[in-house]
Amino acid sequence: MLTLADWHCIQPAMNNHKPIRKAVFPVAGLGTRFLPATKAIPKELLPIVDRPLIQYAVDEAREAGIEQMIFVTGRGKTAIVEHFDKAFELETTMEERGKDLSVLDPTRATPGDIITVRQQVPLGLGHAIWCARAIVGDEPFAILLPDEMMVGEPGCMAQMVNAYNEVGGNLISVLEVPHDEVSSYGVIDPGESRGALTEVKGLVEKPAVKDAPSNKIVSGRYILQPEVMRTLETQGKGAGGEIQLTDAMARMIGNQPFNAVTFEGRRFDCGSKLGFVEATLGLAMEREDMGEEVRAMARRLLGD
Ligand code: UTP
């Protein structure tokens, strides 16, 4: 398995691209596929074992060297921000009882590093990203969809930032799936490939299997140039009556460099119940502190 150090070794000297300092996390969706669980609890706070989805995504961004986390939130989502806040009462009580406070370490943020903007109405992913335009400003930025869990070493965003340091421009993370599964996803029309990088000539949302230009599906990680905000400004509604990020990116292709980075790792679609259960089982089975017991438990449940 590649380590971050290996990646740095195989990269040529860093080019002069503006660094990726900011990441946008769209968390204003309704999470209807998880109702009734998500009626009062944001989907992004549902835990995989003992960490909420949003924590995995923030950890991934931090590993990639990103400093500023921009949450696009909506009604009923304030608990996401509280998760990264200092909890005085909790910490004081835990300290008095001699409990280990290090479990809270991942939730600690440097003051000012977590910023929120509101998406007043969930009009779609593209609209959610556009809501962050004033904070993103004139810089390239990352996007991480917290309900898509990317497990890799290094993490998906670190792999992308490494590729970005080499080629700049716009990057989309992709994964290869069996050809007959492509119609549930956004798919790229690929150009030339070099290592993990593939030129993106076009994007198609949920194509019929026979029309799919490749089996490389778009997963929920992006590095985009700030011009996408201007494109989103004039983006009409697309699939599902929502303002789609994919449509805005498709309009930029040809005017801006676009490449796909084939992610070396695993993706769990935690926005769906099956993907969520798979992630929970998969990660629990791999954990040092409980993996053996969970595997034994699974065997018992299967009657082996
Ligand atoms: P999804 O479509 O997977 O999330 O959007 P959803 O709409 O919350 O889920 P369902 O389909 O109703 O179950 C992917 C990501 O984009 C965010 C979501 O919060 C999720 O993290 N999103 C989506 C927004 O922030 N705003 C939107 O208008 C739509």
Short mmCIF file of C-alpha atoms and ligand atoms in Angstrom, two decimals:
data_model
loop_
_atom_site.label_atom_id
_atom_site.label_comp_id
_atom_site.label_asym_id
_atom_site.label_seq_id
_atom_site.Cartn_x
_atom_site.Cartn_y
_atom_site.Cartn_z
CA MET A 1 0.00 0.00 0.00
CA LEU A 2 1.26 3.49 -0.82
CA THR A 3 2.09 5.79 2.06
CA LEU A 4 2.02 9.58 1.90
CA ALA A 5 5.82 9.52 1.87
CA ASP A 6 5.83 7.22 -1.20
CA TRP A 7 3.49 9.57 -2.98
CA HIS A 8 5.75 12.51 -2.35
CA CYS A 9 8.68 10.49 -3.71
CA ILE A 10 7.01 9.67 -7.02
CA GLN A 11 5.75 13.20 -7.59
CA PRO A 12 7.89 15.56 -9.64
CA ALA A 13 8.91 18.83 -8.00
CA MET A 14 5.88 20.83 -6.90
CA ASN A 15 4.58 23.24 -9.52
CA ASN A 16 3.43 26.72 -8.83
CA HIS A 17 -0.27 26.03 -8.35
CA LYS A 18 -2.20 27.93 -5.69
CA PRO A 19 -2.37 25.63 -2.63
CA ILE A 20 -5.63 23.99 -1.56
CA ARG A 21 -6.39 25.58 1.82
CA LYS A 22 -10.16 25.38 1.93
CA ALA A 23 -12.65 22.52 1.79
CA VAL A 24 -16.40 22.79 1.37
CA PHE A 25 -18.61 20.15 3.02
CA PRO A 26 -22.19 20.34 1.77
CA VAL A 27 -24.32 19.12 4.69
CA ALA A 28 -27.66 20.80 4.05
CA GLY A 29 -29.43 17.87 2.33
CA LEU A 30 -32.60 16.39 3.78
CA GLY A 31 -31.29 12.83 4.11
CA THR A 32 -34.69 11.41 3.17
CA ARG A 33 -33.29 7.93 2.51
CA PHE A 34 -32.56 7.57 6.22
CA LEU A 35 -35.89 8.72 7.60
CA PRO A 36 -37.06 8.49 10.31
CA ALA A 37 -33.49 8.41 11.76
CA THR A 38 -32.68 11.76 10.13
CA LYS A 39 -35.82 13.61 11.16
CA ALA A 40 -34.06 15.31 14.09
CA ILE A 41 -30.44 14.14 13.61
CA PRO A 42 -28.37 15.27 10.60
CA LYS A 43 -27.40 12.37 8.34
CA GLU A 44 -23.79 13.57 8.56
CA LEU A 45 -23.78 12.82 12.32
CA LEU A 46 -24.80 9.18 11.94
CA PRO A 47 -21.85 7.19 13.30
CA ILE A 48 -19.82 4.50 11.60
CA VAL A 49 -18.81 2.62 14.77
CA ASP A 50 -17.93 5.60 17.00
CA ARG A 51 -17.22 8.50 14.62
CA PRO A 52 -19.86 10.45 12.74
CA LEU A 53 -19.60 10.58 8.95
CA ILE A 54 -18.60 14.24 9.01
CA GLN A 55 -15.63 13.41 11.26
CA TYR A 56 -14.20 10.94 8.74
CA ALA A 57 -14.48 13.58 5.98
CA VAL A 58 -12.87 16.33 8.08
CA ASP A 59 -10.04 13.97 9.11
CA GLU A 60 -9.47 13.17 5.42
CA ALA A 61 -9.25 16.89 4.56
CA ARG A 62 -6.88 17.55 7.46
CA GLU A 63 -4.63 14.69 6.36
CA ALA A 64 -4.43 16.39 2.94
CA GLY A 65 -3.15 19.59 4.59
CA ILE A 66 -6.40 21.55 4.29
CA GLU A 67 -6.87 24.10 7.07
CA GLN A 68 -10.23 25.74 6.63
CA MET A 69 -13.45 23.69 6.72
CA ILE A 70 -16.54 25.35 5.30
CA PHE A 71 -19.82 23.64 6.22
CA VAL A 72 -22.83 24.48 4.09
CA THR A 73 -25.58 23.80 6.61
CA GLY A 74 -29.32 24.22 6.76
CA ARG A 75 -32.19 24.01 9.23
CA GLY A 76 -31.74 21.32 11.85
CA LYS A 77 -28.02 20.93 11.18
CA THR A 78 -26.50 22.99 14.00
CA ALA A 79 -25.40 19.85 15.89
CA ILE A 80 -22.75 19.33 13.17
CA VAL A 81 -21.01 22.55 14.22
CA GLU A 82 -21.37 21.68 17.90
CA HIS A 83 -19.57 18.42 17.25
CA PHE A 84 -16.43 20.46 16.49
CA ASP A 85 -16.95 22.94 19.35
CA LYS A 86 -15.37 22.87 22.80
CA ALA A 87 -17.75 21.13 25.23
CA PHE A 88 -16.85 22.74 28.58
CA GLU A 89 -19.32 20.82 30.76
CA LEU A 90 -18.45 17.48 29.20
CA GLU A 91 -14.71 18.06 29.49
CA THR A 92 -14.88 19.34 33.07
CA THR A 93 -17.03 16.42 34.19
CA MET A 94 -14.81 13.90 32.40
CA GLU A 95 -11.71 15.45 33.97
CA GLU A 96 -13.24 15.30 37.46
CA ARG A 97 -14.02 11.62 36.89
CA GLY A 98 -10.51 10.90 35.63
CA LYS A 99 -11.70 9.93 32.13
CA ASP A 100 -9.47 9.98 29.07
CA LEU A 101 -10.10 13.23 27.18
CA SER A 102 -8.07 12.18 24.13
CA VAL A 103 -11.19 10.59 22.60
CA LEU A 104 -12.29 14.16 21.91
CA ASP A 105 -9.08 15.11 20.07
CA PRO A 106 -10.46 14.63 16.53
CA THR A 107 -13.30 17.05 17.33
CA ARG A 108 -10.96 19.89 18.29
CA ALA A 109 -10.69 22.72 15.80
CA THR A 110 -8.45 25.77 15.75
CA PRO A 111 -10.67 28.82 16.36
CA GLY A 112 -11.78 30.21 13.00
CA ASP A 113 -11.03 27.03 11.06
CA ILE A 114 -14.65 25.87 10.97
CA ILE A 115 -16.88 28.26 9.09
CA THR A 116 -20.55 27.81 8.32
CA VAL A 117 -22.82 29.22 5.67
CA ARG A 118 -26.50 28.46 5.29
CA GLN A 119 -28.26 27.01 2.33
CA GLN A 120 -31.73 28.25 3.11
CA VAL A 121 -33.50 25.82 0.79
CA PRO A 122 -31.89 22.51 -0.33
CA LEU A 123 -31.96 23.26 -4.04
CA GLY A 124 -29.25 20.75 -4.90
CA LEU A 125 -25.55 20.05 -4.50
CA GLY A 126 -24.51 22.69 -7.04
CA HIS A 127 -26.53 25.32 -5.22
CA ALA A 128 -25.03 24.25 -1.87
CA ILE A 129 -21.51 24.78 -3.23
CA TRP A 130 -22.48 28.17 -4.68
CA CYS A 131 -23.66 29.24 -1.21
CA ALA A 132 -19.98 29.09 -0.09
CA ARG A 133 -18.74 31.47 -2.83
CA ALA A 134 -17.95 34.44 -0.56
CA ILE A 135 -15.78 32.32 1.74
CA VAL A 136 -14.07 30.38 -1.04
CA GLY A 137 -13.17 33.67 -2.75
CA ASP A 138 -10.60 33.57 -5.52
CA GLU A 139 -8.90 30.28 -4.59
CA PRO A 140 -9.08 26.70 -5.84
CA PHE A 141 -10.86 24.61 -3.22
CA ALA A 142 -11.77 21.06 -2.30
CA ILE A 143 -15.23 19.55 -1.96
CA LEU A 144 -15.93 16.47 0.16
CA LEU A 145 -19.37 14.84 0.32
CA PRO A 146 -19.44 13.37 3.82
CA ASP A 147 -21.93 10.65 2.96
CA GLU A 148 -19.44 9.12 0.54
CA MET A 149 -16.84 7.48 2.69
CA MET A 150 -13.47 7.02 1.03
CA VAL A 151 -11.07 4.69 2.78
CA GLY A 152 -7.49 4.65 1.57
CA GLU A 153 -3.89 5.15 2.62
CA PRO A 154 -3.24 7.92 1.97
CA GLY A 155 -6.79 9.19 2.00
CA CYS A 156 -8.62 10.17 -1.16
CA MET A 157 -8.17 13.93 -0.73
CA ALA A 158 -4.44 13.51 -0.03
CA GLN A 159 -4.15 11.52 -3.28
CA MET A 160 -5.98 14.32 -5.07
CA VAL A 161 -3.91 17.14 -3.58
CA ASN A 162 -0.78 15.29 -4.67
CA ALA A 163 -2.11 15.04 -8.21
CA TYR A 164 -3.19 18.69 -8.08
CA ASN A 165 0.30 19.77 -7.06
CA GLU A 166 1.48 18.12 -10.24
CA VAL A 167 -1.12 19.22 -12.80
CA GLY A 168 -3.30 21.96 -11.21
CA GLY A 169 -6.65 22.71 -12.86
CA ASN A 170 -9.83 20.89 -11.88
CA LEU A 171 -9.80 17.34 -10.52
CA ILE A 172 -12.54 14.80 -9.94
CA SER A 173 -11.98 11.60 -8.02
CA VAL A 174 -13.18 8.49 -9.88
CA LEU A 175 -13.46 4.77 -9.22
CA GLU A 176 -13.85 1.91 -11.64
CA VAL A 177 -17.00 -0.20 -11.25
CA PRO A 178 -18.31 -3.20 -13.24
CA HIS A 179 -19.75 -1.86 -16.51
CA ASP A 180 -23.29 -3.01 -15.77
CA GLU A 181 -23.42 -0.84 -12.60
CA VAL A 182 -22.66 2.53 -14.21
CA SER A 183 -26.24 3.72 -14.61
CA SER A 184 -26.55 4.67 -10.93
CA TYR A 185 -23.67 7.15 -11.12
CA GLY A 186 -22.07 10.12 -12.85
CA VAL A 187 -19.62 8.75 -15.41
CA ILE A 188 -16.67 10.42 -17.15
CA ASP A 189 -15.94 10.42 -20.85
CA PRO A 190 -12.21 9.68 -20.65
CA GLY A 191 -9.39 11.03 -22.79
CA GLU A 192 -5.72 10.16 -22.41
CA SER A 193 -4.45 8.51 -19.21
CA ARG A 194 -1.13 8.83 -17.43
CA GLY A 195 -0.75 6.85 -14.19
CA ALA A 196 -3.67 7.67 -11.92
CA LEU A 197 -4.64 10.70 -14.05
CA THR A 198 -7.16 10.62 -16.89
CA GLU A 199 -8.23 13.58 -18.96
CA VAL A 200 -11.98 14.28 -18.62
CA LYS A 201 -13.61 15.08 -21.96
CA GLY A 202 -17.17 15.02 -20.68
CA LEU A 203 -19.48 13.98 -17.86
CA VAL A 204 -22.72 12.04 -18.12
CA GLU A 205 -25.14 11.65 -15.23
CA LYS A 206 -26.63 8.16 -14.80
CA PRO A 207 -26.23 6.91 -18.39
CA ALA A 208 -27.85 3.74 -19.73
CA VAL A 209 -25.25 0.93 -19.69
CA LYS A 210 -25.04 0.86 -23.51
CA ASP A 211 -24.44 4.67 -23.68
CA ALA A 212 -21.87 4.89 -20.87
CA PRO A 213 -18.58 6.34 -22.16
CA SER A 214 -16.56 4.46 -19.49
CA ASN A 215 -16.86 2.58 -16.21
CA LYS A 216 -15.13 5.37 -14.27
CA ILE A 217 -17.69 6.78 -11.85
CA VAL A 218 -17.49 10.15 -10.15
CA SER A 219 -17.11 9.79 -6.38
CA GLY A 220 -17.69 12.58 -3.92
CA ARG A 221 -14.33 14.36 -3.94
CA TYR A 222 -13.38 17.33 -6.10
CA ILE A 223 -10.76 20.05 -6.41
CA LEU A 224 -12.21 22.92 -8.39
CA GLN A 225 -11.10 26.31 -9.59
CA PRO A 226 -13.10 29.28 -8.24
CA GLU A 227 -14.58 29.95 -11.71
CA VAL A 228 -17.06 27.14 -10.98
CA MET A 229 -18.91 29.63 -8.77
CA ARG A 230 -19.59 31.86 -11.76
CA THR A 231 -20.80 28.86 -13.77
CA LEU A 232 -23.09 27.80 -10.91
CA GLU A 233 -24.51 31.34 -10.81
CA THR A 234 -26.25 30.67 -14.14
CA GLN A 235 -26.82 26.94 -13.72
CA GLY A 236 -30.44 25.91 -14.24
CA LYS A 237 -32.12 22.91 -12.63
CA GLY A 238 -31.06 19.47 -13.79
CA ALA A 239 -31.78 15.87 -12.75
CA GLY A 240 -34.35 15.63 -9.96
CA GLY A 241 -35.20 19.33 -10.38
CA GLU A 242 -31.99 20.19 -8.48
CA ILE A 243 -29.09 22.50 -9.37
CA GLN A 244 -26.42 19.91 -10.11
CA LEU A 245 -22.67 20.34 -9.64
CA THR A 246 -22.09 17.79 -12.42
CA ASP A 247 -23.94 20.02 -14.93
CA ALA A 248 -21.84 23.05 -14.01
CA MET A 249 -18.60 21.05 -14.31
CA ALA A 250 -19.72 19.65 -17.67
CA ARG A 251 -20.12 23.23 -18.93
CA MET A 252 -16.59 24.13 -17.81
CA ILE A 253 -14.93 21.23 -19.64
CA GLY A 254 -13.20 22.60 -22.73
CA ASN A 255 -12.64 26.02 -21.15
CA GLN A 256 -10.67 24.74 -18.16
CA PRO A 257 -8.35 21.75 -17.64
CA PHE A 258 -10.25 18.81 -16.13
CA ASN A 259 -8.67 15.56 -15.01
CA ALA A 260 -9.86 12.54 -13.09
CA VAL A 261 -7.80 10.91 -10.36
CA THR A 262 -8.46 7.18 -10.03
CA PHE A 263 -8.74 6.67 -6.31
CA GLU A 264 -6.68 3.86 -4.86
CA GLY A 265 -8.92 2.66 -2.05
CA ARG A 266 -12.50 1.76 -1.19
CA ARG A 267 -15.69 3.79 -1.37
CA PHE A 268 -18.77 3.22 0.78
CA ASP A 269 -21.97 4.96 -0.27
CA CYS A 270 -23.11 5.88 3.23
CA GLY A 271 -26.01 7.91 1.82
CA SER A 272 -27.75 4.57 1.22
CA LYS A 273 -28.72 2.11 3.94
CA LEU A 274 -26.86 -0.81 2.42
CA GLY A 275 -23.67 1.20 1.93
CA PHE A 276 -23.94 2.46 5.50
CA VAL A 277 -24.27 -1.06 6.91
CA GLU A 278 -21.38 -2.26 4.72
CA ALA A 279 -19.15 0.56 5.98
CA THR A 280 -20.08 -0.17 9.58
CA LEU A 281 -19.30 -3.87 9.25
CA GLY A 282 -16.21 -3.36 7.11
CA LEU A 283 -14.59 -0.78 9.38
CA ALA A 284 -15.57 -2.57 12.59
CA MET A 285 -14.04 -5.83 11.31
CA GLU A 286 -10.77 -4.05 10.53
CA ARG A 287 -10.41 -2.22 13.83
CA GLU A 288 -7.62 -3.34 16.08
CA ASP A 289 -9.67 -2.84 19.23
CA MET A 290 -12.67 -4.92 18.18
CA GLY A 291 -12.08 -6.54 14.77
CA GLU A 292 -11.61 -10.08 16.05
CA GLU A 293 -14.76 -9.96 18.17
CA VAL A 294 -16.82 -8.44 15.35
CA ARG A 295 -15.68 -11.14 12.92
CA ALA A 296 -16.58 -13.82 15.49
CA MET A 297 -19.94 -12.12 16.01
CA ALA A 298 -20.61 -12.13 12.26
CA ARG A 299 -19.79 -15.84 12.08
CA ARG A 300 -22.19 -16.54 14.98
CA LEU A 301 -24.95 -14.53 13.31
CA LEU A 302 -24.43 -16.48 10.09
CA GLY A 303 -24.70 -19.71 12.10
CA ASP A 304 -21.16 -20.89 11.22
P1 UTP B 1 -27.48 13.62 -1.33
O1 UTP B 1 -28.48 13.75 -2.39
O2 UTP B 1 -26.76 12.33 -1.19
O3 UTP B 1 -28.07 13.94 0.10
O4 UTP B 1 -26.45 14.80 -1.44
P2 UTP B 1 -29.53 14.19 0.61
O5 UTP B 1 -30.34 14.99 -0.34
O6 UTP B 1 -29.35 14.73 1.98
O7 UTP B 1 -30.04 12.68 0.74
P3 UTP B 1 -31.40 11.94 0.32
O8 UTP B 1 -31.24 11.60 -1.13
O9 UTP B 1 -32.57 12.85 0.62
O10 UTP B 1 -31.39 10.73 1.21
C1 UTP B 1 -25.05 14.65 -1.30
C2 UTP B 1 -24.52 15.67 -0.29
O11 UTP B 1 -24.91 17.00 -0.67
C3 UTP B 1 -25.59 17.65 0.38
C4 UTP B 1 -26.09 16.53 1.30
O12 UTP B 1 -26.20 17.00 2.64
C5 UTP B 1 -25.06 15.45 1.12
O13 UTP B 1 -23.97 15.62 2.02
N1 UTP B 1 -26.65 18.50 -0.17
C6 UTP B 1 -27.51 17.99 -1.09
C7 UTP B 1 -26.76 19.81 0.24
O14 UTP B 1 -25.96 20.29 1.08
N2 UTP B 1 -27.75 20.59 -0.28
C8 UTP B 1 -28.63 20.11 -1.19
O15 UTP B 1 -29.50 20.89 -1.63
C9 UTP B 1 -28.50 18.78 -1.61
#
